[in-house]
Amino acid sequence: REAGRAQRRQAGRGPARSNGLCPQKPMTGLIVAIDGPSGVGKTSTSKELARRLGVPHIDTGAMYRAIALKAIRESVSFDDGEALTALASGAAIAFQPAPERPRTLLDGEDVTDAIREPEVSMAASRISAVPPLRRILVELQQQLGRQSGGVLEGRDIGTKVFPDTPCKFFLTARPEVRALRRHRELHARGIELTVEEVLAEMLARDRQDSTRADSPLTYDSSYTLVDTSDLKIREVVEVLVDRIRA
């Protein structure tokens, strides 16, 4: 009886609008924005959240990484905005669902592992500051999201890509925690860097992403801020699910 009364009280209030919660709506077509720097658990959280909600996972950062990888392979200067934009215009980027780990395809090639190299990470941060290139990829991200909804992760999803979605989350964590997580990830792939080197690389990328003129890494009062420092991925997902379903 208490549960029934609670449900009726909630129904009488109508959808939440100004308290940072997502309005009641079917999960199909839902857009969830997850922003934040590297090492906060965006990708793992986004994948599991998308699975729980039954919507696609769209890794926007992988798109920038893919273009960065293409630029490295074709020796295109990171300072040549026109050439980088042309590169992005001609690239075919797709995501392929997989039970264990979704794959990122660049011009038909599986580059899931290649785009996670430290060199590519820094290059992605540099090319993401090119406005015309960003516009091309943002349009692609919007197209994918509008097709069937999705959980989109990146650095400007809630500010630039889908600013009107009420489901915005900014994940953060203490720098040392982020560095340890990233170090474990790289070590598992056979990339041997010290924790200190990883931390320095992450902080350098943070500076690049936060100070670029076009679509910097940031958040505002429309976001729900979640510190993942002392939470497991499943715990972070539970926090997000509770907010969304509310």
mmCIF file with all atom_site columns, C-alpha atoms in Angstrom, residues 148-225:
data_model
loop_
_atom_site.group_PDB
_atom_site.id
_atom_site.type_symbol
_atom_site.label_atom_id
_atom_site.label_alt_id
_atom_site.label_comp_id
_atom_site.label_asym_id
_atom_site.label_entity_id
_atom_site.label_seq_id
_atom_site.pdbx_PDB_ins_code
_atom_site.Cartn_x
_atom_site.Cartn_y
_atom_site.Cartn_z
_atom_site.occupancy
_atom_site.B_iso_or_equiv
_atom_site.pdbx_formal_charge
_atom_site.auth_seq_id
_atom_site.auth_comp_id
_atom_site.auth_asym_id
_atom_site.auth_atom_id
_atom_site.pdbx_PDB_model_num
ATOM 1  C CA . SER A 1 148 ? 17.663 5.371  -31.628 1.00 0.00 ? 148 SER A CA 1
ATOM 2  C CA . GLY A 1 149 ? 18.946 7.328  -28.651 1.00 0.00 ? 149 GLY A CA 1
ATOM 3  C CA . GLY A 1 150 ? 22.048 6.279  -26.800 1.00 0.00 ? 150 GLY A CA 1
ATOM 4  C CA . VAL A 1 151 ? 24.575 6.851  -24.065 1.00 0.00 ? 151 VAL A CA 1
ATOM 5  C CA . LEU A 1 152 ? 27.158 9.242  -25.479 1.00 0.00 ? 152 LEU A CA 1
ATOM 6  C CA . GLU A 1 153 ? 30.453 9.788  -23.720 1.00 0.00 ? 153 GLU A CA 1
ATOM 7  C CA . GLY A 1 154 ? 32.982 12.479 -24.380 1.00 0.00 ? 154 GLY A CA 1
ATOM 8  C CA . ARG A 1 155 ? 34.012 15.919 -23.239 1.00 0.00 ? 155 ARG A CA 1
ATOM 9  C CA . ASP A 1 156 ? 31.308 18.183 -24.652 1.00 0.00 ? 156 ASP A CA 1
ATOM 10 C CA . ILE A 1 157 ? 28.235 15.974 -25.083 1.00 0.00 ? 157 ILE A CA 1
ATOM 11 C CA . GLY A 1 158 ? 26.047 17.888 -22.638 1.00 0.00 ? 158 GLY A CA 1
ATOM 12 C CA . THR A 1 159 ? 27.361 21.309 -23.602 1.00 0.00 ? 159 THR A CA 1
ATOM 13 C CA . LYS A 1 160 ? 27.553 21.103 -27.411 1.00 0.00 ? 160 LYS A CA 1
ATOM 14 C CA . VAL A 1 161 ? 26.333 17.816 -28.903 1.00 0.00 ? 161 VAL A CA 1
ATOM 15 C CA . PHE A 1 162 ? 23.037 17.338 -27.024 1.00 0.00 ? 162 PHE A CA 1
ATOM 16 C CA . PRO A 1 163 ? 22.760 20.377 -24.736 1.00 0.00 ? 163 PRO A CA 1
ATOM 17 C CA . ASP A 1 164 ? 18.985 19.947 -24.342 1.00 0.00 ? 164 ASP A CA 1
ATOM 18 C CA . THR A 1 165 ? 19.032 16.460 -22.868 1.00 0.00 ? 165 THR A CA 1
ATOM 19 C CA . PRO A 1 166 ? 18.092 16.545 -19.179 1.00 0.00 ? 166 PRO A CA 1
ATOM 20 C CA . CYS A 1 167 ? 20.260 13.472 -18.549 1.00 0.00 ? 167 CYS A CA 1
ATOM 21 C CA . LYS A 1 168 ? 23.731 14.949 -18.138 1.00 0.00 ? 168 LYS A CA 1
ATOM 22 C CA . PHE A 1 169 ? 26.473 13.514 -15.950 1.00 0.00 ? 169 PHE A CA 1
ATOM 23 C CA . PHE A 1 170 ? 30.001 14.769 -15.380 1.00 0.00 ? 170 PHE A CA 1
ATOM 24 C CA . LEU A 1 171 ? 32.298 12.089 -13.970 1.00 0.00 ? 171 LEU A CA 1
ATOM 25 C CA . THR A 1 172 ? 35.380 13.096 -12.023 1.00 0.00 ? 172 THR A CA 1
ATOM 26 C CA . ALA A 1 173 ? 37.989 11.449 -9.783  1.00 0.00 ? 173 ALA A CA 1
ATOM 27 C CA . ARG A 1 174 ? 41.142 12.350 -7.908  1.00 0.00 ? 174 ARG A CA 1
ATOM 28 C CA . PRO A 1 175 ? 44.150 12.661 -10.280 1.00 0.00 ? 175 PRO A CA 1
ATOM 29 C CA . GLU A 1 176 ? 46.135 9.905  -8.557  1.00 0.00 ? 176 GLU A CA 1
ATOM 30 C CA . VAL A 1 177 ? 43.194 7.505  -8.836  1.00 0.00 ? 177 VAL A CA 1
ATOM 31 C CA . ARG A 1 178 ? 42.761 8.311  -12.503 1.00 0.00 ? 178 ARG A CA 1
ATOM 32 C CA . ALA A 1 179 ? 46.467 7.731  -13.170 1.00 0.00 ? 179 ALA A CA 1
ATOM 33 C CA . LEU A 1 180 ? 46.423 4.344  -11.434 1.00 0.00 ? 180 LEU A CA 1
ATOM 34 C CA . ARG A 1 181 ? 43.391 3.237  -13.443 1.00 0.00 ? 181 ARG A CA 1
ATOM 35 C CA . ARG A 1 182 ? 44.950 4.322  -16.712 1.00 0.00 ? 182 ARG A CA 1
ATOM 36 C CA . HIS A 1 183 ? 48.255 2.686  -15.751 1.00 0.00 ? 183 HIS A CA 1
ATOM 37 C CA . ARG A 1 184 ? 46.512 -0.661 -15.136 1.00 0.00 ? 184 ARG A CA 1
ATOM 38 C CA . GLU A 1 185 ? 44.723 -0.390 -18.462 1.00 0.00 ? 185 GLU A CA 1
ATOM 39 C CA . LEU A 1 186 ? 47.946 0.314  -20.377 1.00 0.00 ? 186 LEU A CA 1
ATOM 40 C CA . HIS A 1 187 ? 49.851 -2.397 -18.505 1.00 0.00 ? 187 HIS A CA 1
ATOM 41 C CA . ALA A 1 188 ? 47.203 -4.963 -19.462 1.00 0.00 ? 188 ALA A CA 1
ATOM 42 C CA . ARG A 1 189 ? 47.823 -4.066 -23.110 1.00 0.00 ? 189 ARG A CA 1
ATOM 43 C CA . GLY A 1 190 ? 51.587 -4.373 -22.746 1.00 0.00 ? 190 GLY A CA 1
ATOM 44 C CA . ILE A 1 191 ? 52.315 -0.632 -22.696 1.00 0.00 ? 191 ILE A CA 1
ATOM 45 C CA . GLU A 1 192 ? 54.889 -0.026 -19.976 1.00 0.00 ? 192 GLU A CA 1
ATOM 46 C CA . LEU A 1 193 ? 54.785 3.471  -18.532 1.00 0.00 ? 193 LEU A CA 1
ATOM 47 C CA . THR A 1 194 ? 55.292 4.523  -14.944 1.00 0.00 ? 194 THR A CA 1
ATOM 48 C CA . VAL A 1 195 ? 52.365 5.880  -12.947 1.00 0.00 ? 195 VAL A CA 1
ATOM 49 C CA . GLU A 1 196 ? 54.182 9.227  -12.863 1.00 0.00 ? 196 GLU A CA 1
ATOM 50 C CA . GLU A 1 197 ? 54.448 9.278  -16.665 1.00 0.00 ? 197 GLU A CA 1
ATOM 51 C CA . VAL A 1 198 ? 50.779 8.400  -17.028 1.00 0.00 ? 198 VAL A CA 1
ATOM 52 C CA . LEU A 1 199 ? 49.783 11.136 -14.568 1.00 0.00 ? 199 LEU A CA 1
ATOM 53 C CA . ALA A 1 200 ? 51.868 13.733 -16.421 1.00 0.00 ? 200 ALA A CA 1
ATOM 54 C CA . GLU A 1 201 ? 50.297 12.736 -19.746 1.00 0.00 ? 201 GLU A CA 1
ATOM 55 C CA . MET A 1 202 ? 46.794 12.897 -18.292 1.00 0.00 ? 202 MET A CA 1
ATOM 56 C CA . LEU A 1 203 ? 47.312 16.315 -16.719 1.00 0.00 ? 203 LEU A CA 1
ATOM 57 C CA . ALA A 1 204 ? 48.755 17.625 -19.989 1.00 0.00 ? 204 ALA A CA 1
ATOM 58 C CA . ARG A 1 205 ? 45.693 16.394 -21.857 1.00 0.00 ? 205 ARG A CA 1
ATOM 59 C CA . ASP A 1 206 ? 43.421 17.914 -19.205 1.00 0.00 ? 206 ASP A CA 1
ATOM 60 C CA . ARG A 1 207 ? 45.064 21.284 -19.827 1.00 0.00 ? 207 ARG A CA 1
ATOM 61 C CA . GLN A 1 208 ? 44.638 20.951 -23.579 1.00 0.00 ? 208 GLN A CA 1
ATOM 62 C CA . ASP A 1 209 ? 41.010 19.887 -23.325 1.00 0.00 ? 209 ASP A CA 1
ATOM 63 C CA . SER A 1 210 ? 40.037 22.476 -20.709 1.00 0.00 ? 210 SER A CA 1
ATOM 64 C CA . THR A 1 211 ? 41.692 25.482 -22.334 1.00 0.00 ? 211 THR A CA 1
ATOM 65 C CA . ARG A 1 212 ? 40.842 24.999 -26.011 1.00 0.00 ? 212 ARG A CA 1
ATOM 66 C CA . ALA A 1 213 ? 38.721 27.783 -27.467 1.00 0.00 ? 213 ALA A CA 1
ATOM 67 C CA . ASP A 1 214 ? 36.120 25.539 -29.110 1.00 0.00 ? 214 ASP A CA 1
ATOM 68 C CA . SER A 1 215 ? 34.019 23.251 -26.868 1.00 0.00 ? 215 SER A CA 1
ATOM 69 C CA . PRO A 1 216 ? 36.358 22.956 -23.877 1.00 0.00 ? 216 PRO A CA 1
ATOM 70 C CA . LEU A 1 217 ? 35.990 20.242 -21.254 1.00 0.00 ? 217 LEU A CA 1
ATOM 71 C CA . THR A 1 218 ? 33.615 21.749 -18.708 1.00 0.00 ? 218 THR A CA 1
ATOM 72 C CA . TYR A 1 219 ? 30.257 21.351 -16.995 1.00 0.00 ? 219 TYR A CA 1
ATOM 73 C CA . ASP A 1 220 ? 27.546 23.594 -15.549 1.00 0.00 ? 220 ASP A CA 1
ATOM 74 C CA . SER A 1 221 ? 24.620 23.453 -13.135 1.00 0.00 ? 221 SER A CA 1
ATOM 75 C CA . SER A 1 222 ? 22.549 21.347 -15.551 1.00 0.00 ? 222 SER A CA 1
ATOM 76 C CA . TYR A 1 223 ? 24.845 18.383 -14.885 1.00 0.00 ? 223 TYR A CA 1
ATOM 77 C CA . THR A 1 224 ? 24.851 15.847 -12.101 1.00 0.00 ? 224 THR A CA 1
ATOM 78 C CA . LEU A 1 225 ? 28.432 15.652 -10.821 1.00 0.00 ? 225 LEU A CA 1
#
